[in-house]
CSV table of N, CA and C in Angstrom, one decimal:
chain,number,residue,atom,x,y,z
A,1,UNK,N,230.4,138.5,53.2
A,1,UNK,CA,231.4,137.5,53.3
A,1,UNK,C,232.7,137.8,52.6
A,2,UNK,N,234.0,137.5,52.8
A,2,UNK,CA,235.1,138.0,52.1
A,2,UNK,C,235.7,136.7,51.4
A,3,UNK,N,235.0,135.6,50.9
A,3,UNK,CA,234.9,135.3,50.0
A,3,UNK,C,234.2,135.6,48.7
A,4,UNK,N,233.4,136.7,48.8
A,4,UNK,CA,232.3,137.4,47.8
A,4,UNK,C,233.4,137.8,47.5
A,5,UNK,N,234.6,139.0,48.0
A,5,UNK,CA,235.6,140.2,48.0
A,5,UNK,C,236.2,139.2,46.1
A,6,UNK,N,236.6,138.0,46.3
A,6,UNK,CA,237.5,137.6,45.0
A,6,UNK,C,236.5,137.2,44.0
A,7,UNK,N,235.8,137.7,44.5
A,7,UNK,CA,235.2,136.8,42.8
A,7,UNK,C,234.7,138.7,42.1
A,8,UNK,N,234.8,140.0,42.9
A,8,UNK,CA,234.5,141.0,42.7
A,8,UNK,C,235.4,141.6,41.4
A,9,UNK,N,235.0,142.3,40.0
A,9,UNK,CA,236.0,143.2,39.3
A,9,UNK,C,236.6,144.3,40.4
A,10,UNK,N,237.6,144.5,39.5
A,10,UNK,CA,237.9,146.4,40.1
A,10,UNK,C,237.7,147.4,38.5
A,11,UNK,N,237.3,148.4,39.4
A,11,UNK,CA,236.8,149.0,40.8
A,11,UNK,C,235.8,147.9,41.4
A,12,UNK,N,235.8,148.1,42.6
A,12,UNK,CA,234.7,147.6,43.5
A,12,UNK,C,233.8,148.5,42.8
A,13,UNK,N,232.5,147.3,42.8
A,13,UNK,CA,231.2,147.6,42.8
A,13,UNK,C,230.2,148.3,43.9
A,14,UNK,N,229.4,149.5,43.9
A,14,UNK,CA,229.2,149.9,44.9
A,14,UNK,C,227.9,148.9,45.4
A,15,UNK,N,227.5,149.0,46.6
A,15,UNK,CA,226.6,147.9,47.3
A,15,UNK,C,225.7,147.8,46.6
A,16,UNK,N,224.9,149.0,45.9
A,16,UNK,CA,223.4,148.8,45.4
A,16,UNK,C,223.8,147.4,44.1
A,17,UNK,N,224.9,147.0,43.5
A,17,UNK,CA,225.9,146.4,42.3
A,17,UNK,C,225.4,144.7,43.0
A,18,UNK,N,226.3,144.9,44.4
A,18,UNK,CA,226.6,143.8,45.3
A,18,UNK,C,225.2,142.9,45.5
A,19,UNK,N,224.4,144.1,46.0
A,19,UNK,CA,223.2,143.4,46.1
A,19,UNK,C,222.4,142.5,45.2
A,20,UNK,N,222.5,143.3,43.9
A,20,UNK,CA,222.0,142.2,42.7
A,20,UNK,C,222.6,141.3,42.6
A,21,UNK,N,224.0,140.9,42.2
A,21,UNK,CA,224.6,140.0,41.9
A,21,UNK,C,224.4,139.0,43.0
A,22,UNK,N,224.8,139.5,44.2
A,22,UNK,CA,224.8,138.1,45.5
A,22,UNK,C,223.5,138.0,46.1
A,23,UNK,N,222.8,139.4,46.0
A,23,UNK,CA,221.4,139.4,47.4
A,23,UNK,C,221.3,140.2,48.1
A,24,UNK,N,220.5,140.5,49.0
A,24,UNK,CA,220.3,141.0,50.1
A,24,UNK,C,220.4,141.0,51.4
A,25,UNK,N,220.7,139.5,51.5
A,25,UNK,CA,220.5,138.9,52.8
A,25,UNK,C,222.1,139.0,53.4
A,26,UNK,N,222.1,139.2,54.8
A,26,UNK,CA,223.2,139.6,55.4
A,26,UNK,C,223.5,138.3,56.4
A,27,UNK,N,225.0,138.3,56.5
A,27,UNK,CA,225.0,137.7,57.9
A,27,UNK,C,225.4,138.5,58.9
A,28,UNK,N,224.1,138.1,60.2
A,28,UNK,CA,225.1,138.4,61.8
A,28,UNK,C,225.7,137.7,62.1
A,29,UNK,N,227.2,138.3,61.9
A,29,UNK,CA,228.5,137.9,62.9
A,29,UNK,C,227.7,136.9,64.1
A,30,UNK,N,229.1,136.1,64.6
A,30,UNK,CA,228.4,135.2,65.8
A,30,UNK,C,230.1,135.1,65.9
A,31,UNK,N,229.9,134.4,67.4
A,31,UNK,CA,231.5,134.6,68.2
A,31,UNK,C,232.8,133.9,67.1
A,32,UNK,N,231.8,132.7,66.3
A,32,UNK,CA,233.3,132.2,65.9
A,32,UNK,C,233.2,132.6,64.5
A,33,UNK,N,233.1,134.1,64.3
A,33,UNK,CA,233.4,134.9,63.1
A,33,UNK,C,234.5,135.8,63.1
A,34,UNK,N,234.7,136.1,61.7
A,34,UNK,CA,235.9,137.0,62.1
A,34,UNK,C,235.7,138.6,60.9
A,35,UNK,N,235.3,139.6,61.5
A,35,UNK,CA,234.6,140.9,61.3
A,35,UNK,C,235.9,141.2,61.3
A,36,UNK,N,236.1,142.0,59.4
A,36,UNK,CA,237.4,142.8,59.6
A,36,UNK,C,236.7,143.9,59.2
A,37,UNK,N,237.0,144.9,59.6
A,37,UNK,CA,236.6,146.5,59.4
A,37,UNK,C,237.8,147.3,58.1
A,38,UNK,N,237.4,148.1,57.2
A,38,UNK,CA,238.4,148.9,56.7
A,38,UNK,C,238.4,150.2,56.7
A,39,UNK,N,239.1,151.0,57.1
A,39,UNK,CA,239.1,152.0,57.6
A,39,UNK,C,240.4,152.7,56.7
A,40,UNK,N,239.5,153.9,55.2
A,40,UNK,CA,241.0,154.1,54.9
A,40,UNK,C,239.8,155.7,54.2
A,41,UNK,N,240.5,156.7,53.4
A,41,UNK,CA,240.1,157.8,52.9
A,41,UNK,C,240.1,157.6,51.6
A,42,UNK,N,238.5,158.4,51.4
A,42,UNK,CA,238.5,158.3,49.9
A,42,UNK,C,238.9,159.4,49.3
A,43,UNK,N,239.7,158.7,47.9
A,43,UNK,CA,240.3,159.7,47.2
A,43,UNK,C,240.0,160.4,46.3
A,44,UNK,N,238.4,159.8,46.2
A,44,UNK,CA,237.9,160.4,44.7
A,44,UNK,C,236.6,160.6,45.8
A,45,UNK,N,235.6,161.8,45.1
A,45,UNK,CA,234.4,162.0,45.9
A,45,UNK,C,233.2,160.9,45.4
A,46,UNK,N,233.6,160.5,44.2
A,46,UNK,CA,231.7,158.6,43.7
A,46,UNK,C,232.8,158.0,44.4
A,47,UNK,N,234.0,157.4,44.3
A,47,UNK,CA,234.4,156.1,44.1
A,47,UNK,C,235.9,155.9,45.2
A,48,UNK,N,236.1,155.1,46.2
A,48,UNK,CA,237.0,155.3,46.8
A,48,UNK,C,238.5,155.0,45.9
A,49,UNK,N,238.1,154.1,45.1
A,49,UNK,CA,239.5,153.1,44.7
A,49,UNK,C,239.0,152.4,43.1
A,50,UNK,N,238.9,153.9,42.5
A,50,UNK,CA,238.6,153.9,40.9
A,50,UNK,C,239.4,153.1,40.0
A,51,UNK,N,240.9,153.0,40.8
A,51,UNK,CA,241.8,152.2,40.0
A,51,UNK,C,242.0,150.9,40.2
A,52,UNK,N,241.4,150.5,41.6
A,52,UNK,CA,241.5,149.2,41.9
A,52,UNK,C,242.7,149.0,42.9
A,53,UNK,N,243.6,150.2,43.6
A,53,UNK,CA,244.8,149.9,44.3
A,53,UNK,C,244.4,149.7,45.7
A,54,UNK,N,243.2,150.5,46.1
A,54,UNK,CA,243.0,149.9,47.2
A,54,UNK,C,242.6,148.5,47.5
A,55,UNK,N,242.1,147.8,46.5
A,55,UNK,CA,241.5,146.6,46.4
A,55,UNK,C,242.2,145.5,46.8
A,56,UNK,N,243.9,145.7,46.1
A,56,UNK,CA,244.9,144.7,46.4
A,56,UNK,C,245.4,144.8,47.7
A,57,UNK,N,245.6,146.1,48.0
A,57,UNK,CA,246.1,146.1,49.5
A,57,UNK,C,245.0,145.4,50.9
A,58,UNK,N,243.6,145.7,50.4
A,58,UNK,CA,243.0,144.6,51.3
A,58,UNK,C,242.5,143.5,51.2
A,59,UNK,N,243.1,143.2,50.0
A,59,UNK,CA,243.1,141.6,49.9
A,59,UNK,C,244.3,141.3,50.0
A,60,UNK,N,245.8,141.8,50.5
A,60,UNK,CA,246.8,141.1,51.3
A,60,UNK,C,246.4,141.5,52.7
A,61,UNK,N,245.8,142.5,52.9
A,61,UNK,CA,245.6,142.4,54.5
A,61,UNK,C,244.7,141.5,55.2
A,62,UNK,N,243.7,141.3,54.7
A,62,UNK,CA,242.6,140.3,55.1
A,62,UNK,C,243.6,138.7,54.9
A,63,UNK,N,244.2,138.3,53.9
A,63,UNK,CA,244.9,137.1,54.1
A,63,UNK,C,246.0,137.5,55.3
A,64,UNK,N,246.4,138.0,55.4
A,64,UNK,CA,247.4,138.8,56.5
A,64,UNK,C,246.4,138.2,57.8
A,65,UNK,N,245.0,138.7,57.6
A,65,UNK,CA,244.9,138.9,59.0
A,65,UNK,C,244.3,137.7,59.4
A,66,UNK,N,243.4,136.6,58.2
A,66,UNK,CA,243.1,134.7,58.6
A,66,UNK,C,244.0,134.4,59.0
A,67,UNK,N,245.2,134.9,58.5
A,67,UNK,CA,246.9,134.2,59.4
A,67,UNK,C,246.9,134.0,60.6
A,68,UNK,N,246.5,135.3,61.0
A,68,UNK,CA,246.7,135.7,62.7
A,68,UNK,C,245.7,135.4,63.6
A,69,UNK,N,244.8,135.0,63.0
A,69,UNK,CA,243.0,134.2,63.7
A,69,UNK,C,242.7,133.5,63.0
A,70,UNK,N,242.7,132.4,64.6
A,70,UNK,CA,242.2,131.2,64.0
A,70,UNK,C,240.8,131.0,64.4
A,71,UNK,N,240.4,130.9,62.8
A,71,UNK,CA,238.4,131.1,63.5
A,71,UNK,C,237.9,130.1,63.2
A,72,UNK,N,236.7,129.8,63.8
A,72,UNK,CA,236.2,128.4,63.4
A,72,UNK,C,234.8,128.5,62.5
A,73,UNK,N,234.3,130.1,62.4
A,73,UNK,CA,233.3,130.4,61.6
A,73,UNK,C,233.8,131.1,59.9
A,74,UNK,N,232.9,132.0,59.6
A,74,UNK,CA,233.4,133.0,58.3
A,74,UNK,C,234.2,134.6,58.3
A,75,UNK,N,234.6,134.5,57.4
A,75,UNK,CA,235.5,135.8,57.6
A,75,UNK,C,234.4,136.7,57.3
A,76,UNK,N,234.1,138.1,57.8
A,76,UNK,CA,233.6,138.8,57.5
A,76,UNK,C,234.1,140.3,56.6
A,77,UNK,N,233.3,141.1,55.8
A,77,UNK,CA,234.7,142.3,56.1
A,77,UNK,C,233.4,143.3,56.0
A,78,UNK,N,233.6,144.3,56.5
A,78,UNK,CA,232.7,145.7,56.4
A,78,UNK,C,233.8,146.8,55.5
A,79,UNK,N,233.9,147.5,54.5
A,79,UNK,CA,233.9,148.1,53.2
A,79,UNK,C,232.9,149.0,53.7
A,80,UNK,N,232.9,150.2,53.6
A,80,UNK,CA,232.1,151.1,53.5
A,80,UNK,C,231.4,151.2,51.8
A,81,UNK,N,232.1,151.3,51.0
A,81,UNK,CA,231.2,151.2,49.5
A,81,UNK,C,230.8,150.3,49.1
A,82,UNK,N,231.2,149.1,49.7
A,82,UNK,CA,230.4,148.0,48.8
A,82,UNK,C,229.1,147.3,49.9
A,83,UNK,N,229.3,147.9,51.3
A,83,UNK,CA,229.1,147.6,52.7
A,83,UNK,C,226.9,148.3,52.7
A,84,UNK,N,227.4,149.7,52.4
A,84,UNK,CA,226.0,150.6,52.5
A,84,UNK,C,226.1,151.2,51.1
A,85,UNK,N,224.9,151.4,50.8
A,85,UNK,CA,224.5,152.2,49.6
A,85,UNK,C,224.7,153.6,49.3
A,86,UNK,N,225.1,153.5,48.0
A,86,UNK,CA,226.5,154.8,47.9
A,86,UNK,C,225.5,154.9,46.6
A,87,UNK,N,226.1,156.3,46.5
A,87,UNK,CA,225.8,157.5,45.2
A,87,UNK,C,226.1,156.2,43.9
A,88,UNK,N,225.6,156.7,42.6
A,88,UNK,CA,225.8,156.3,41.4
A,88,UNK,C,227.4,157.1,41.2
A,89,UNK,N,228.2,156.2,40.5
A,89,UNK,CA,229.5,157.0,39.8
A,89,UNK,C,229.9,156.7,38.6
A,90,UNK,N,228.8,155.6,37.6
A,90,UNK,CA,229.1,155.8,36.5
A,90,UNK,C,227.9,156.0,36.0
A,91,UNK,N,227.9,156.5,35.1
A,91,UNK,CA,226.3,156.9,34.0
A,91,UNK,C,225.7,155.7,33.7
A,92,UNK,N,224.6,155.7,34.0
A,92,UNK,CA,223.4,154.9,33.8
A,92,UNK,C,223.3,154.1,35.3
A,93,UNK,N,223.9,154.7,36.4
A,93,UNK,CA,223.3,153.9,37.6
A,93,UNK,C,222.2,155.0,38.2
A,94,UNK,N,221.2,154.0,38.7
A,94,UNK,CA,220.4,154.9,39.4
A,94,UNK,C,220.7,155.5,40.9
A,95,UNK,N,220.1,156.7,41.2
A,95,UNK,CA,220.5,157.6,42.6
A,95,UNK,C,219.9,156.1,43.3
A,96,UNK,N,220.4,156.8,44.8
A,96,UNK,CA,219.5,155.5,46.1
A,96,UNK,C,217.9,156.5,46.0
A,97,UNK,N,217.6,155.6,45.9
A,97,UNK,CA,216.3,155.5,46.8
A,97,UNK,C,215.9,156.2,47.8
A,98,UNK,N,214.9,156.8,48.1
A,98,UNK,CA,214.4,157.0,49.6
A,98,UNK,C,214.7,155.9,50.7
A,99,UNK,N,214.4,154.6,50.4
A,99,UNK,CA,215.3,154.0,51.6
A,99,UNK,C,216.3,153.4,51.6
A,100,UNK,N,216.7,153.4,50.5
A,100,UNK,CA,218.5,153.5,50.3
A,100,UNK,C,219.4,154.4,51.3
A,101,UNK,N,218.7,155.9,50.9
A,101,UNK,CA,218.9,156.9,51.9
A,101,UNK,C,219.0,157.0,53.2
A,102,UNK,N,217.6,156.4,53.6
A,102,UNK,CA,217.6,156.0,54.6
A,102,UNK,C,218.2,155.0,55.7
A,103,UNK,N,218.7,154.1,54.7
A,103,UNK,CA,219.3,153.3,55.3
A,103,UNK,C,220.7,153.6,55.5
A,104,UNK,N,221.0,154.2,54.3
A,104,UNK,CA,222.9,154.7,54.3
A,104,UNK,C,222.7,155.5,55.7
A,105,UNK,N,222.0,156.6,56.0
A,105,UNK,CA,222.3,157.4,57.2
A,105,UNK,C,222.2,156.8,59.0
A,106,UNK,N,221.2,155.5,58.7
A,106,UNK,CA,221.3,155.1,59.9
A,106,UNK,C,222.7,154.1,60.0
A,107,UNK,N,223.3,153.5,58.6
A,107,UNK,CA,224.2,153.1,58.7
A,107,UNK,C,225.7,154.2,59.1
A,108,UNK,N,225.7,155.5,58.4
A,108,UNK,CA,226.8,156.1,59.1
A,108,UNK,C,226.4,156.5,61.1
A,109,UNK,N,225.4,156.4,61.1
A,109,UNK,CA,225.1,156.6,62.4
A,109,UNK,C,225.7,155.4,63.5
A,110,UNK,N,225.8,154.5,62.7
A,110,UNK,CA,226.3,152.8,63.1
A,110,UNK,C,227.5,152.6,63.4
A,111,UNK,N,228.8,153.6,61.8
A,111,UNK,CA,229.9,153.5,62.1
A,111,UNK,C,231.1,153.3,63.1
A,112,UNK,N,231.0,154.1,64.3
A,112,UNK,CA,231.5,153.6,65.3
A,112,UNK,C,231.3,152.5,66.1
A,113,UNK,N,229.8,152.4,65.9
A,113,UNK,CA,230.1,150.4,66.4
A,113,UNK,C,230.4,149.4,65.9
A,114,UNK,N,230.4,149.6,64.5
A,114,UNK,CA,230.9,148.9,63.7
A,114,UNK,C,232.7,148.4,63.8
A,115,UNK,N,233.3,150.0,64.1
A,115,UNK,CA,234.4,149.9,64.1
A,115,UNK,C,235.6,149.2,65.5
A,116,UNK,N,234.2,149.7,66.2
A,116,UNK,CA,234.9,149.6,67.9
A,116,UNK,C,234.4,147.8,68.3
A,117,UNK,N,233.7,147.2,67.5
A,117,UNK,CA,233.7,146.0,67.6
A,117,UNK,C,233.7,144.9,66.6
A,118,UNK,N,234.5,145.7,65.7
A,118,UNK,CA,234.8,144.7,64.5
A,118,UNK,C,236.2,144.0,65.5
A,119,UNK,N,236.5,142.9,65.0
A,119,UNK,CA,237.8,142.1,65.7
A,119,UNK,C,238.8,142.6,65.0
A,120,UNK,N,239.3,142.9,64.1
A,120,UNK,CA,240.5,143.8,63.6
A,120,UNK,C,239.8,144.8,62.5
A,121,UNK,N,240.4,145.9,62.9
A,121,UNK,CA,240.1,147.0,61.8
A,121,UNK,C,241.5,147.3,60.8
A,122,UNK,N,241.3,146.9,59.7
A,122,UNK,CA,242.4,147.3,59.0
A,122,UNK,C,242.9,148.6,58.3
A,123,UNK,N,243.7,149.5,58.6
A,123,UNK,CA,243.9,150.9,58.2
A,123,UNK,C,244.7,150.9,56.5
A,124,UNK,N,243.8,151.7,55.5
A,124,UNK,CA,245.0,151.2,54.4
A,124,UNK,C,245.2,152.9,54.0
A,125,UNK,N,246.4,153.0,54.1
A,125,UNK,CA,247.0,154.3,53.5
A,125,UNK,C,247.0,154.4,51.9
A,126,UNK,N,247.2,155.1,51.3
A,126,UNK,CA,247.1,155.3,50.0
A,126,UNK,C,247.2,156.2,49.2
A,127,UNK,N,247.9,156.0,48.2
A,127,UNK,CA,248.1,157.3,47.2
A,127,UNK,C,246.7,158.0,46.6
A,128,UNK,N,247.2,159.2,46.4
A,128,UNK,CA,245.9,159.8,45.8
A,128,UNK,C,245.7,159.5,44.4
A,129,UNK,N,245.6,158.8,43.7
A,129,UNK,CA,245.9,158.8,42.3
A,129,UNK,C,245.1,159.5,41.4
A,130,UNK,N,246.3,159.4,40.1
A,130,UNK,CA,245.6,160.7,39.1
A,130,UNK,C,244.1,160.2,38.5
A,131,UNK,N,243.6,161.1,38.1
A,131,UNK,CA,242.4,160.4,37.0
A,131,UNK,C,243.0,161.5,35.7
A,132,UNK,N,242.2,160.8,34.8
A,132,UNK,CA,243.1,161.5,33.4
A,132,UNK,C,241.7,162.9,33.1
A,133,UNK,N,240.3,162.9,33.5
A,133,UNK,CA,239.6,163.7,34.1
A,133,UNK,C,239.7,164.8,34.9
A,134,UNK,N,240.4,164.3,35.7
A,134,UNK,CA,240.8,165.2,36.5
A,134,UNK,C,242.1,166.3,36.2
A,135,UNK,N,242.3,165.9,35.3
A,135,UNK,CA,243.7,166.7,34.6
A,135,UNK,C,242.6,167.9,33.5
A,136,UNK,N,241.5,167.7,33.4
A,136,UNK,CA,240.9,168.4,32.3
A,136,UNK,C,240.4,169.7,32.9
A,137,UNK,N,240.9,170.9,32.9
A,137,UNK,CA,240.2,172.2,32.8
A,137,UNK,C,239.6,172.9,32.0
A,138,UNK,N,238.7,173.6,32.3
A,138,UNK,CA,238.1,174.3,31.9
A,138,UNK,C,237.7,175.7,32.8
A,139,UNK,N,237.9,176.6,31.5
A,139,UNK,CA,237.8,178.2,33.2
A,139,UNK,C,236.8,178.8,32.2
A,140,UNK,N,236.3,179.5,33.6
A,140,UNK,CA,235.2,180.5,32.9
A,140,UNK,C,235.6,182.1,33.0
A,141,UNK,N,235.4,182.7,32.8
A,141,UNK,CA,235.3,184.2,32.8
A,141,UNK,C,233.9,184.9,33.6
A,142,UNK,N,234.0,186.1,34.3
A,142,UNK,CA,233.1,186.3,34.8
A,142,UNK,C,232.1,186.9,33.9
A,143,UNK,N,232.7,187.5,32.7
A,143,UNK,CA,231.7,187.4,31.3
A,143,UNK,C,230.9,186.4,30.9
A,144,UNK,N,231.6,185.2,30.7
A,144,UNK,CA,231.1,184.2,30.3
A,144,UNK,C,229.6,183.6,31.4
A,145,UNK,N,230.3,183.6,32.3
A,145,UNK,CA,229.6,183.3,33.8
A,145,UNK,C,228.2,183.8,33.4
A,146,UNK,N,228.1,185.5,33.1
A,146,UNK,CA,227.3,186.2,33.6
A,146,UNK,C,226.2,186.6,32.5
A,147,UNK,N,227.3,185.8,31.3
A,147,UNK,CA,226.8,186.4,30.0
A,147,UNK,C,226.4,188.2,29.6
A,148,UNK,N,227.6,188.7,30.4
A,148,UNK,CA,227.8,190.3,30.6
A,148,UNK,C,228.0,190.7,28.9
A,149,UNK,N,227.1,191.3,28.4
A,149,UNK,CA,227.1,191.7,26.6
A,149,UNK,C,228.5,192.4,26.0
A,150,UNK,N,228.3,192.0,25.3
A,150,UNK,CA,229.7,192.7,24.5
A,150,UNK,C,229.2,194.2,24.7
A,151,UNK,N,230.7,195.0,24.7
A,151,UNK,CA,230.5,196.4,25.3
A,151,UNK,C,230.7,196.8,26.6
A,152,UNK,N,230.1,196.1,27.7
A,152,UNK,CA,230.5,196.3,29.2
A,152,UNK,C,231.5,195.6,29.9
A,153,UNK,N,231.9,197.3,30.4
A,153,UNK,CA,233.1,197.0,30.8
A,153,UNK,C,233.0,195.6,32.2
């Protein structure tokens, strides 16, 4: 429900998060619902919107889009990370499950129906943003690599 969406910190919490806090139990959409889809690229490989900028942009688009539909049921929204069960991205979450797994894959297998019959799909463009992590190198040497002994060439 995209009334859960505001009561959420940022970052979004990934689903396995969602689940505890609200449940497990899902609603099926019915005619006088309104299924918004988000459809945008992740910029980090755990976490789509580690800073929370995507977060704002669809929560003006979703009020954007109750503007434009007038429904007589619940707003819905499908989120891919907070939607299906996603990888751990901070230390001390546990991996999925075997049927975590299982279920994320039948869920990407779902994607396009998801998309092709959600009532509006929202597209959110976005910066790639820095992480201060990701600024940090570290290089190896094929010595080091190989642990090739002192002496060879």
């Amino acid at each position: 429900p995209l009334k859960v969406v505001e009561e959420l910190p940022t970052p979004w919490p990934r689903y396995q998060e969602i689940v505890t806090q609200f449940g497990a139990s899902r609603k099926v959409p019915t005619k006088d619902d309104l299924v918004l889809a988000v459809s945008h690229a992740w910029s980090h490989q755990l976490h789509p919107d580690p800073l929370g900028k995507k977060a704002e942009t669809v929560k003006k688009l979703t009020t954007e889009a109750l503007k434009d539909h007038k429904i007589s049921g619940e707003p819905l929204l499908f989120y891919d990370f907070m939607s299906m069960s996603q990888n751990p991205f901070e230390p001390g979450q546990p991996e999925r499950s075997a049927k975590e797994q299982q279920d994320f894959l039948q869920a990407i297998a779902a994607l396009p129906e998801v998309f092709f019959t959600a009532d509006a799909v929202l597209h959110v463009d976005g910066d790639w943003p820095d992480l201060e992590v990701e600024r940090t190198r570290d290089y190896a040497t094929w010595r080091t690599l190989f642990r090739v002994p002192t002496g060879v060439p």
